[in-house]
Amino acid sequence: MTEIRLHTDGGPLVWNATVHRDLAEAFTSVGLDESTKVVILTGTGEDFCASIDRASFREAVRGWDVTWFEGRRMLTSLWEIDVPVISAINGPALIHSELAVMADVVLACPTTVFADKAHFVSGVVPGDGVHIVWTELLGPTRGRYFLLTGTEIDAAEALRLGVVHEIHSPDALSTRAWELAADMARHPLPVLRYTRTALSMRWRRTVADELSHGLAVEGLGQYAQGHVARTNGGA
């Protein structure tokens, strides 16, 4: 089993330009590791990801082509991990919460809260995957409301809606994730790979069809506000 523990300097993850770039590489690397039979995705400390460093995306000249390139690969590389993925959501997931709920098994603790504070409520078009994942999980109507208002969904409500599958105390969360992973890992690697592929086919097609366009219109929204350069090369 392989655990991907998100963090910034050993503490809760702060979303920034480096994270945006590195996650695709991390997911791809884990997906290619033949010794990995189950992946656990979790955070550090009391938050899964609750804050964002917006300035990091503007400190260097960064055309939207870079964000488009990285954004597509971040989600597709997570779906292309060909073994079961378990998420252990250790606290509030307010920034890119879609990553936390894309797993095959989603565990949470009582302090877990889901919201999208990174996009529309902050003046950003929600086109980089949140629009796909949350409208699918919550339904199109509630999904739109969720993304447009920044409303929060606590762990108990997420369990009722089927977004979360189990709730455990912070102390028991990791133990339960590893228990489930060990049980799944009893199966041969080909069975795990084929099962993950069978269960994720529809998601992979949807992401392939819709993510690129979503990122494009998000970029247009950023251009309209003067937040990004025309292209990475300035041409």
PDB file of C-alpha atoms in Angstrom:
ATOM      1  CA  MET A   1       0.000   0.000   0.000  1.00  0.00           C
ATOM      2  CA  THR A   2       1.045   3.588  -0.621  1.00  0.00           C
ATOM      3  CA  GLU A   3      -0.095   6.598   1.394  1.00  0.00           C
ATOM      4  CA  ILE A   4      -0.086  10.048  -0.199  1.00  0.00           C
ATOM      5  CA  ARG A   5      -0.106  12.526   2.679  1.00  0.00           C
ATOM      6  CA  LEU A   6      -0.739  16.101   1.585  1.00  0.00           C
ATOM      7  CA  HIS A   7       1.087  18.778   3.584  1.00  0.00           C
ATOM      8  CA  THR A   8       2.852  22.127   3.457  1.00  0.00           C
ATOM      9  CA  ASP A   9       6.086  22.249   5.471  1.00  0.00           C
ATOM     10  CA  GLY A  10       4.824  19.373   7.601  1.00  0.00           C
ATOM     11  CA  GLY A  11       1.493  21.038   8.433  1.00  0.00           C
ATOM     12  CA  PRO A  12      -1.937  21.219   6.778  1.00  0.00           C
ATOM     13  CA  LEU A  13      -1.843  21.647   3.021  1.00  0.00           C
ATOM     14  CA  VAL A  14      -1.966  25.198   1.674  1.00  0.00           C
ATOM     15  CA  TRP A  15      -2.993  25.104  -1.968  1.00  0.00           C
ATOM     16  CA  ASN A  16      -0.471  26.918  -4.167  1.00  0.00           C
ATOM     17  CA  ALA A  17       1.144  26.860  -7.596  1.00  0.00           C
ATOM     18  CA  THR A  18       3.686  24.234  -6.544  1.00  0.00           C
ATOM     19  CA  VAL A  19       0.972  21.877  -5.292  1.00  0.00           C
ATOM     20  CA  HIS A  20      -0.951  22.352  -8.547  1.00  0.00           C
ATOM     21  CA  ARG A  21       2.110  21.250 -10.483  1.00  0.00           C
ATOM     22  CA  ASP A  22       3.391  18.502  -8.195  1.00  0.00           C
ATOM     23  CA  LEU A  23       0.178  16.547  -7.617  1.00  0.00           C
ATOM     24  CA  ALA A  24      -0.012  15.348 -11.207  1.00  0.00           C
ATOM     25  CA  GLU A  25       3.558  14.089 -10.936  1.00  0.00           C
ATOM     26  CA  ALA A  26       2.834  12.407  -7.602  1.00  0.00           C
ATOM     27  CA  PHE A  27      -0.320  10.669  -8.851  1.00  0.00           C
ATOM     28  CA  THR A  28       1.450   9.545 -12.024  1.00  0.00           C
ATOM     29  CA  SER A  29       4.435   8.190 -10.094  1.00  0.00           C
ATOM     30  CA  VAL A  30       2.230   6.241  -7.690  1.00  0.00           C
ATOM     31  CA  GLY A  31       0.129   4.938 -10.555  1.00  0.00           C
ATOM     32  CA  LEU A  32       3.223   3.515 -12.257  1.00  0.00           C
ATOM     33  CA  ASP A  33       4.549   1.837  -9.105  1.00  0.00           C
ATOM     34  CA  GLU A  34       3.932  -1.889  -9.537  1.00  0.00           C
ATOM     35  CA  SER A  35       4.450  -2.518  -5.821  1.00  0.00           C
ATOM     36  CA  THR A  36       1.388  -0.401  -4.980  1.00  0.00           C
ATOM     37  CA  LYS A  37      -1.843  -2.389  -4.646  1.00  0.00           C
ATOM     38  CA  VAL A  38      -3.960   0.248  -2.837  1.00  0.00           C
ATOM     39  CA  VAL A  39      -3.525   4.015  -2.465  1.00  0.00           C
ATOM     40  CA  ILE A  40      -4.550   6.050   0.587  1.00  0.00           C
ATOM     41  CA  LEU A  41      -4.964   9.810   0.108  1.00  0.00           C
ATOM     42  CA  THR A  42      -5.029  11.908   3.259  1.00  0.00           C
ATOM     43  CA  GLY A  43      -4.025  15.244   4.731  1.00  0.00           C
ATOM     44  CA  THR A  44      -1.940  16.458   7.645  1.00  0.00           C
ATOM     45  CA  GLY A  45      -2.989  17.909  10.968  1.00  0.00           C
ATOM     46  CA  GLU A  46      -6.532  19.172  11.455  1.00  0.00           C
ATOM     47  CA  ASP A  47      -7.268  20.196   7.836  1.00  0.00           C
ATOM     48  CA  PHE A  48      -7.335  18.297   4.567  1.00  0.00           C
ATOM     49  CA  CYS A  49      -6.974  21.548   2.610  1.00  0.00           C
ATOM     50  CA  ALA A  50      -8.626  24.712   3.896  1.00  0.00           C
ATOM     51  CA  SER A  51      -6.510  27.600   2.585  1.00  0.00           C
ATOM     52  CA  ILE A  52      -5.000  28.844  -0.658  1.00  0.00           C
ATOM     53  CA  ASP A  53      -2.019  31.019  -1.552  1.00  0.00           C
ATOM     54  CA  ARG A  54      -3.378  32.893  -4.557  1.00  0.00           C
ATOM     55  CA  ALA A  55      -0.301  35.089  -4.853  1.00  0.00           C
ATOM     56  CA  SER A  56       1.822  32.048  -5.706  1.00  0.00           C
ATOM     57  CA  PHE A  57      -0.038  31.709  -9.010  1.00  0.00           C
ATOM     58  CA  ARG A  58       0.830  35.296  -9.945  1.00  0.00           C
ATOM     59  CA  GLU A  59       4.385  35.675  -8.697  1.00  0.00           C
ATOM     60  CA  ALA A  60       5.853  34.405 -11.968  1.00  0.00           C
ATOM     61  CA  VAL A  61       4.679  35.026 -15.512  1.00  0.00           C
ATOM     62  CA  ARG A  62       2.310  32.116 -15.928  1.00  0.00           C
ATOM     63  CA  GLY A  63       0.115  31.796 -18.978  1.00  0.00           C
ATOM     64  CA  TRP A  64      -3.154  29.924 -18.716  1.00  0.00           C
ATOM     65  CA  ASP A  65      -1.667  27.271 -20.976  1.00  0.00           C
ATOM     66  CA  VAL A  66       0.381  26.138 -17.954  1.00  0.00           C
ATOM     67  CA  THR A  67      -2.678  25.946 -15.688  1.00  0.00           C
ATOM     68  CA  TRP A  68      -4.629  24.129 -18.423  1.00  0.00           C
ATOM     69  CA  PHE A  69      -1.795  21.634 -18.886  1.00  0.00           C
ATOM     70  CA  GLU A  70      -1.321  20.976 -15.157  1.00  0.00           C
ATOM     71  CA  GLY A  71      -5.030  21.028 -14.295  1.00  0.00           C
ATOM     72  CA  ARG A  72      -5.929  18.371 -16.848  1.00  0.00           C
ATOM     73  CA  ARG A  73      -3.166  16.068 -15.716  1.00  0.00           C
ATOM     74  CA  MET A  74      -3.897  16.504 -12.030  1.00  0.00           C
ATOM     75  CA  LEU A  75      -7.376  14.992 -12.332  1.00  0.00           C
ATOM     76  CA  THR A  76      -6.684  12.514 -15.115  1.00  0.00           C
ATOM     77  CA  SER A  77      -3.597  11.140 -13.365  1.00  0.00           C
ATOM     78  CA  LEU A  78      -5.646  10.543 -10.213  1.00  0.00           C
ATOM     79  CA  TRP A  79      -8.297   8.646 -12.171  1.00  0.00           C
ATOM     80  CA  GLU A  80      -5.596   6.735 -14.039  1.00  0.00           C
ATOM     81  CA  ILE A  81      -4.260   5.158 -10.864  1.00  0.00           C
ATOM     82  CA  ASP A  82      -5.224   1.584 -11.716  1.00  0.00           C
ATOM     83  CA  VAL A  83      -5.679   0.294  -8.167  1.00  0.00           C
ATOM     84  CA  PRO A  84      -8.295   1.152  -5.527  1.00  0.00           C
ATOM     85  CA  VAL A  85      -7.995   4.577  -3.886  1.00  0.00           C
ATOM     86  CA  ILE A  86      -9.137   5.302  -0.328  1.00  0.00           C
ATOM     87  CA  SER A  87      -9.366   8.846   0.980  1.00  0.00           C
ATOM     88  CA  ALA A  88      -9.080   9.569   4.701  1.00  0.00           C
ATOM     89  CA  ILE A  89     -10.311  13.139   5.053  1.00  0.00           C
ATOM     90  CA  ASN A  90      -8.862  14.425   8.291  1.00  0.00           C
ATOM     91  CA  GLY A  91     -10.667  17.785   8.470  1.00  0.00           C
ATOM     92  CA  PRO A  92     -12.117  20.623   6.396  1.00  0.00           C
ATOM     93  CA  ALA A  93     -11.755  20.227   2.610  1.00  0.00           C
ATOM     94  CA  LEU A  94     -12.573  23.717   1.362  1.00  0.00           C
ATOM     95  CA  ILE A  95     -10.070  24.030  -1.487  1.00  0.00           C
ATOM     96  CA  HIS A  96     -10.187  21.485  -4.318  1.00  0.00           C
ATOM     97  CA  SER A  97     -12.429  19.266  -2.244  1.00  0.00           C
ATOM     98  CA  GLU A  98     -13.171  17.227  -5.369  1.00  0.00           C
ATOM     99  CA  LEU A  99      -9.836  15.433  -4.938  1.00  0.00           C
ATOM    100  CA  ALA A 100     -10.955  14.104  -1.574  1.00  0.00           C
ATOM    101  CA  VAL A 101     -14.217  12.625  -2.833  1.00  0.00           C
ATOM    102  CA  MET A 102     -12.953  11.085  -6.086  1.00  0.00           C
ATOM    103  CA  ALA A 103     -11.728   8.007  -4.220  1.00  0.00           C
ATOM    104  CA  ASP A 104     -13.418   4.608  -4.362  1.00  0.00           C
ATOM    105  CA  VAL A 105     -13.858   4.628  -0.589  1.00  0.00           C
ATOM    106  CA  VAL A 106     -14.244   7.940   1.251  1.00  0.00           C
ATOM    107  CA  LEU A 107     -13.638   8.102   4.991  1.00  0.00           C
ATOM    108  CA  ALA A 108     -14.086  11.261   7.043  1.00  0.00           C
ATOM    109  CA  CYS A 109     -13.900  12.439  10.633  1.00  0.00           C
ATOM    110  CA  PRO A 110     -16.555  14.480  12.490  1.00  0.00           C
ATOM    111  CA  THR A 111     -14.734  17.775  11.777  1.00  0.00           C
ATOM    112  CA  THR A 112     -14.694  17.215   8.020  1.00  0.00           C
ATOM    113  CA  VAL A 113     -16.506  19.916   6.057  1.00  0.00           C
ATOM    114  CA  PHE A 114     -16.786  20.159   2.277  1.00  0.00           C
ATOM    115  CA  ALA A 115     -17.116  23.384   0.321  1.00  0.00           C
ATOM    116  CA  ASP A 116     -15.708  25.130  -2.730  1.00  0.00           C
ATOM    117  CA  LYS A 117     -14.115  28.342  -1.496  1.00  0.00           C
ATOM    118  CA  ALA A 118     -11.571  28.528  -4.327  1.00  0.00           C
ATOM    119  CA  HIS A 119     -13.770  29.308  -7.306  1.00  0.00           C
ATOM    120  CA  PHE A 120     -17.010  31.181  -7.920  1.00  0.00           C
ATOM    121  CA  VAL A 121     -17.306  32.808  -4.475  1.00  0.00           C
ATOM    122  CA  SER A 122     -13.767  34.124  -5.072  1.00  0.00           C
ATOM    123  CA  GLY A 123     -14.452  35.314  -8.621  1.00  0.00           C
ATOM    124  CA  VAL A 124     -13.079  32.237 -10.411  1.00  0.00           C
ATOM    125  CA  VAL A 125     -15.049  30.109 -12.882  1.00  0.00           C
ATOM    126  CA  PRO A 126     -15.440  26.601 -11.355  1.00  0.00           C
ATOM    127  CA  GLY A 127     -14.182  24.771 -14.429  1.00  0.00           C
ATOM    128  CA  ASP A 128     -11.184  22.719 -13.348  1.00  0.00           C
ATOM    129  CA  GLY A 129     -12.954  19.580 -12.185  1.00  0.00           C
ATOM    130  CA  VAL A 130     -15.142  20.758  -9.314  1.00  0.00           C
ATOM    131  CA  HIS A 131     -17.941  21.282 -11.838  1.00  0.00           C
ATOM    132  CA  ILE A 132     -17.721  17.648 -12.918  1.00  0.00           C
ATOM    133  CA  VAL A 133     -17.300  15.912  -9.577  1.00  0.00           C
ATOM    134  CA  TRP A 134     -19.725  17.858  -7.400  1.00  0.00           C
ATOM    135  CA  THR A 135     -22.606  18.038  -9.888  1.00  0.00           C
ATOM    136  CA  GLU A 136     -22.265  14.274 -10.319  1.00  0.00           C
ATOM    137  CA  LEU A 137     -22.151  13.459  -6.599  1.00  0.00           C
ATOM    138  CA  LEU A 138     -24.787  15.951  -5.422  1.00  0.00           C
ATOM    139  CA  GLY A 139     -26.941  15.984  -8.547  1.00  0.00           C
ATOM    140  CA  PRO A 140     -27.020  18.805 -11.086  1.00  0.00           C
ATOM    141  CA  THR A 141     -29.285  21.161  -9.132  1.00  0.00           C
ATOM    142  CA  ARG A 142     -27.719  20.864  -5.690  1.00  0.00           C
ATOM    143  CA  GLY A 143     -24.277  20.678  -7.290  1.00  0.00           C
ATOM    144  CA  ARG A 144     -24.791  24.057  -8.951  1.00  0.00           C
ATOM    145  CA  TYR A 145     -26.039  25.534  -5.683  1.00  0.00           C
ATOM    146  CA  PHE A 146     -23.011  24.125  -3.856  1.00  0.00           C
ATOM    147  CA  LEU A 147     -20.568  25.683  -6.328  1.00  0.00           C
ATOM    148  CA  LEU A 148     -22.331  29.033  -6.683  1.00  0.00           C
ATOM    149  CA  THR A 149     -22.838  29.756  -3.000  1.00  0.00           C
ATOM    150  CA  GLY A 150     -19.809  28.230  -1.281  1.00  0.00           C
ATOM    151  CA  THR A 151     -22.193  26.447   1.066  1.00  0.00           C
ATOM    152  CA  GLU A 152     -20.656  23.930   3.456  1.00  0.00           C
ATOM    153  CA  ILE A 153     -21.631  20.284   3.850  1.00  0.00           C
ATOM    154  CA  ASP A 154     -20.591  18.668   7.121  1.00  0.00           C
ATOM    155  CA  ALA A 155     -19.552  15.063   7.548  1.00  0.00           C
ATOM    156  CA  ALA A 156     -22.940  13.842   8.757  1.00  0.00           C
ATOM    157  CA  GLU A 157     -24.755  15.375   5.789  1.00  0.00           C
ATOM    158  CA  ALA A 158     -22.107  14.073   3.395  1.00  0.00           C
ATOM    159  CA  LEU A 159     -22.643  10.584   4.811  1.00  0.00           C
ATOM    160  CA  ARG A 160     -26.399  10.920   4.321  1.00  0.00           C
ATOM    161  CA  LEU A 161     -25.856  12.033   0.719  1.00  0.00           C
ATOM    162  CA  GLY A 162     -23.494   9.162  -0.032  1.00  0.00           C
ATOM    163  CA  VAL A 163     -20.489  11.426  -0.614  1.00  0.00           C
ATOM    164  CA  VAL A 164     -18.808   9.949   2.469  1.00  0.00           C
ATOM    165  CA  HIS A 165     -19.000   6.245   3.280  1.00  0.00           C
ATOM    166  CA  GLU A 166     -17.805   6.082   6.892  1.00  0.00           C
ATOM    167  CA  ILE A 167     -17.087   8.556   9.713  1.00  0.00           C
ATOM    168  CA  HIS A 168     -14.418   7.855  12.318  1.00  0.00           C
ATOM    169  CA  SER A 169     -12.724   9.780  15.077  1.00  0.00           C
ATOM    170  CA  PRO A 170      -9.448  11.486  14.088  1.00  0.00           C
ATOM    171  CA  ASP A 171      -7.513   8.873  16.053  1.00  0.00           C
ATOM    172  CA  ALA A 172      -9.220   5.973  14.282  1.00  0.00           C
ATOM    173  CA  LEU A 173      -9.352   7.425  10.758  1.00  0.00           C
ATOM    174  CA  SER A 174      -5.927   6.333   9.545  1.00  0.00           C
ATOM    175  CA  THR A 175      -6.251   2.945  11.220  1.00  0.00           C
ATOM    176  CA  ARG A 176      -9.509   2.267   9.402  1.00  0.00           C
ATOM    177  CA  ALA A 177      -8.038   3.377   6.071  1.00  0.00           C
ATOM    178  CA  TRP A 178      -5.101   1.004   6.449  1.00  0.00           C
ATOM    179  CA  GLU A 179      -7.411  -1.794   7.602  1.00  0.00           C
ATOM    180  CA  LEU A 180      -9.498  -1.443   4.453  1.00  0.00           C
ATOM    181  CA  ALA A 181      -6.383  -1.175   2.293  1.00  0.00           C
ATOM    182  CA  ALA A 182      -4.919  -4.358   3.776  1.00  0.00           C
ATOM    183  CA  ASP A 183      -8.156  -6.226   3.139  1.00  0.00           C
ATOM    184  CA  MET A 184      -8.254  -5.090  -0.496  1.00  0.00           C
ATOM    185  CA  ALA A 185      -4.570  -5.854  -1.005  1.00  0.00           C
ATOM    186  CA  ARG A 186      -5.254  -9.571  -0.404  1.00  0.00           C
ATOM    187  CA  HIS A 187      -6.357  -9.764  -4.026  1.00  0.00           C
ATOM    188  CA  PRO A 188      -3.910 -10.194  -6.898  1.00  0.00           C
ATOM    189  CA  LEU A 189      -2.728  -6.996  -8.551  1.00  0.00           C
ATOM    190  CA  PRO A 190      -4.498  -7.752 -11.874  1.00  0.00           C
ATOM    191  CA  VAL A 191      -7.845  -8.134 -10.051  1.00  0.00           C
ATOM    192  CA  LEU A 192      -7.307  -4.798  -8.295  1.00  0.00           C
ATOM    193  CA  ARG A 193      -6.353  -3.060 -11.525  1.00  0.00           C
ATOM    194  CA  TYR A 194      -9.257  -4.452 -13.528  1.00  0.00           C
ATOM    195  CA  THR A 195     -11.723  -3.643 -10.747  1.00  0.00           C
ATOM    196  CA  ARG A 196     -10.559  -0.037 -10.470  1.00  0.00           C
ATOM    197  CA  THR A 197     -10.739   0.293 -14.255  1.00  0.00           C
ATOM    198  CA  ALA A 198     -14.238  -1.178 -14.421  1.00  0.00           C
ATOM    199  CA  LEU A 199     -15.515   1.121 -11.665  1.00  0.00           C
ATOM    200  CA  SER A 200     -13.910   4.271 -13.050  1.00  0.00           C
ATOM    201  CA  MET A 201     -14.635   3.958 -16.784  1.00  0.00           C
ATOM    202  CA  ARG A 202     -17.548   6.398 -16.734  1.00  0.00           C
ATOM    203  CA  TRP A 203     -15.617   8.959 -14.686  1.00  0.00           C
ATOM    204  CA  ARG A 204     -12.640   8.756 -17.026  1.00  0.00           C
ATOM    205  CA  ARG A 205     -14.819   9.352 -20.077  1.00  0.00           C
ATOM    206  CA  THR A 206     -16.587  12.282 -18.419  1.00  0.00           C
ATOM    207  CA  VAL A 207     -13.325  13.932 -17.388  1.00  0.00           C
ATOM    208  CA  ALA A 208     -11.885  13.400 -20.872  1.00  0.00           C
ATOM    209  CA  ASP A 209     -14.964  14.992 -22.462  1.00  0.00           C
ATOM    210  CA  GLU A 210     -15.538  17.936 -20.120  1.00  0.00           C
ATOM    211  CA  LEU A 211     -12.391  18.955 -18.251  1.00  0.00           C
ATOM    212  CA  SER A 212     -10.516  20.627 -21.086  1.00  0.00           C
ATOM    213  CA  HIS A 213     -13.465  22.895 -21.946  1.00  0.00           C
ATOM    214  CA  GLY A 214     -14.068  23.695 -18.282  1.00  0.00           C
ATOM    215  CA  LEU A 215     -10.466  24.778 -17.828  1.00  0.00           C
ATOM    216  CA  ALA A 216     -10.700  26.864 -20.998  1.00  0.00           C
ATOM    217  CA  VAL A 217     -13.697  28.883 -19.799  1.00  0.00           C
ATOM    218  CA  GLU A 218     -12.088  29.258 -16.371  1.00  0.00           C
ATOM    219  CA  GLY A 219      -9.098  30.759 -18.162  1.00  0.00           C
ATOM    220  CA  LEU A 220     -11.326  33.135 -20.107  1.00  0.00           C
ATOM    221  CA  GLY A 221     -12.747  34.344 -16.815  1.00  0.00           C
ATOM    222  CA  GLN A 222      -9.235  35.003 -15.539  1.00  0.00           C
ATOM    223  CA  TYR A 223      -8.287  36.849 -18.727  1.00  0.00           C
ATOM    224  CA  ALA A 224     -11.369  39.044 -18.387  1.00  0.00           C
ATOM    225  CA  GLN A 225     -10.122  40.137 -14.969  1.00  0.00           C
ATOM    226  CA  GLY A 226      -6.518  40.590 -16.046  1.00  0.00           C
ATOM    227  CA  HIS A 227      -5.206  37.890 -13.727  1.00  0.00           C
ATOM    228  CA  VAL A 228      -3.099  35.862 -16.196  1.00  0.00           C
ATOM    229  CA  ALA A 229      -0.755  36.480 -19.095  1.00  0.00           C
ATOM    230  CA  ARG A 230      -1.912  35.612 -22.596  1.00  0.00           C
ATOM    231  CA  THR A 231       0.357  32.578 -22.970  1.00  0.00           C
ATOM    232  CA  ASN A 232       3.377  31.160 -21.218  1.00  0.00           C
ATOM    233  CA  GLY A 233       5.571  32.266 -24.121  1.00  0.00           C
ATOM    234  CA  GLY A 234       3.966  35.666 -24.483  1.00  0.00           C
ATOM    235  CA  ALA A 235       3.118  34.990 -28.150  1.00  0.00           C
TER     236      ALA A 235
END
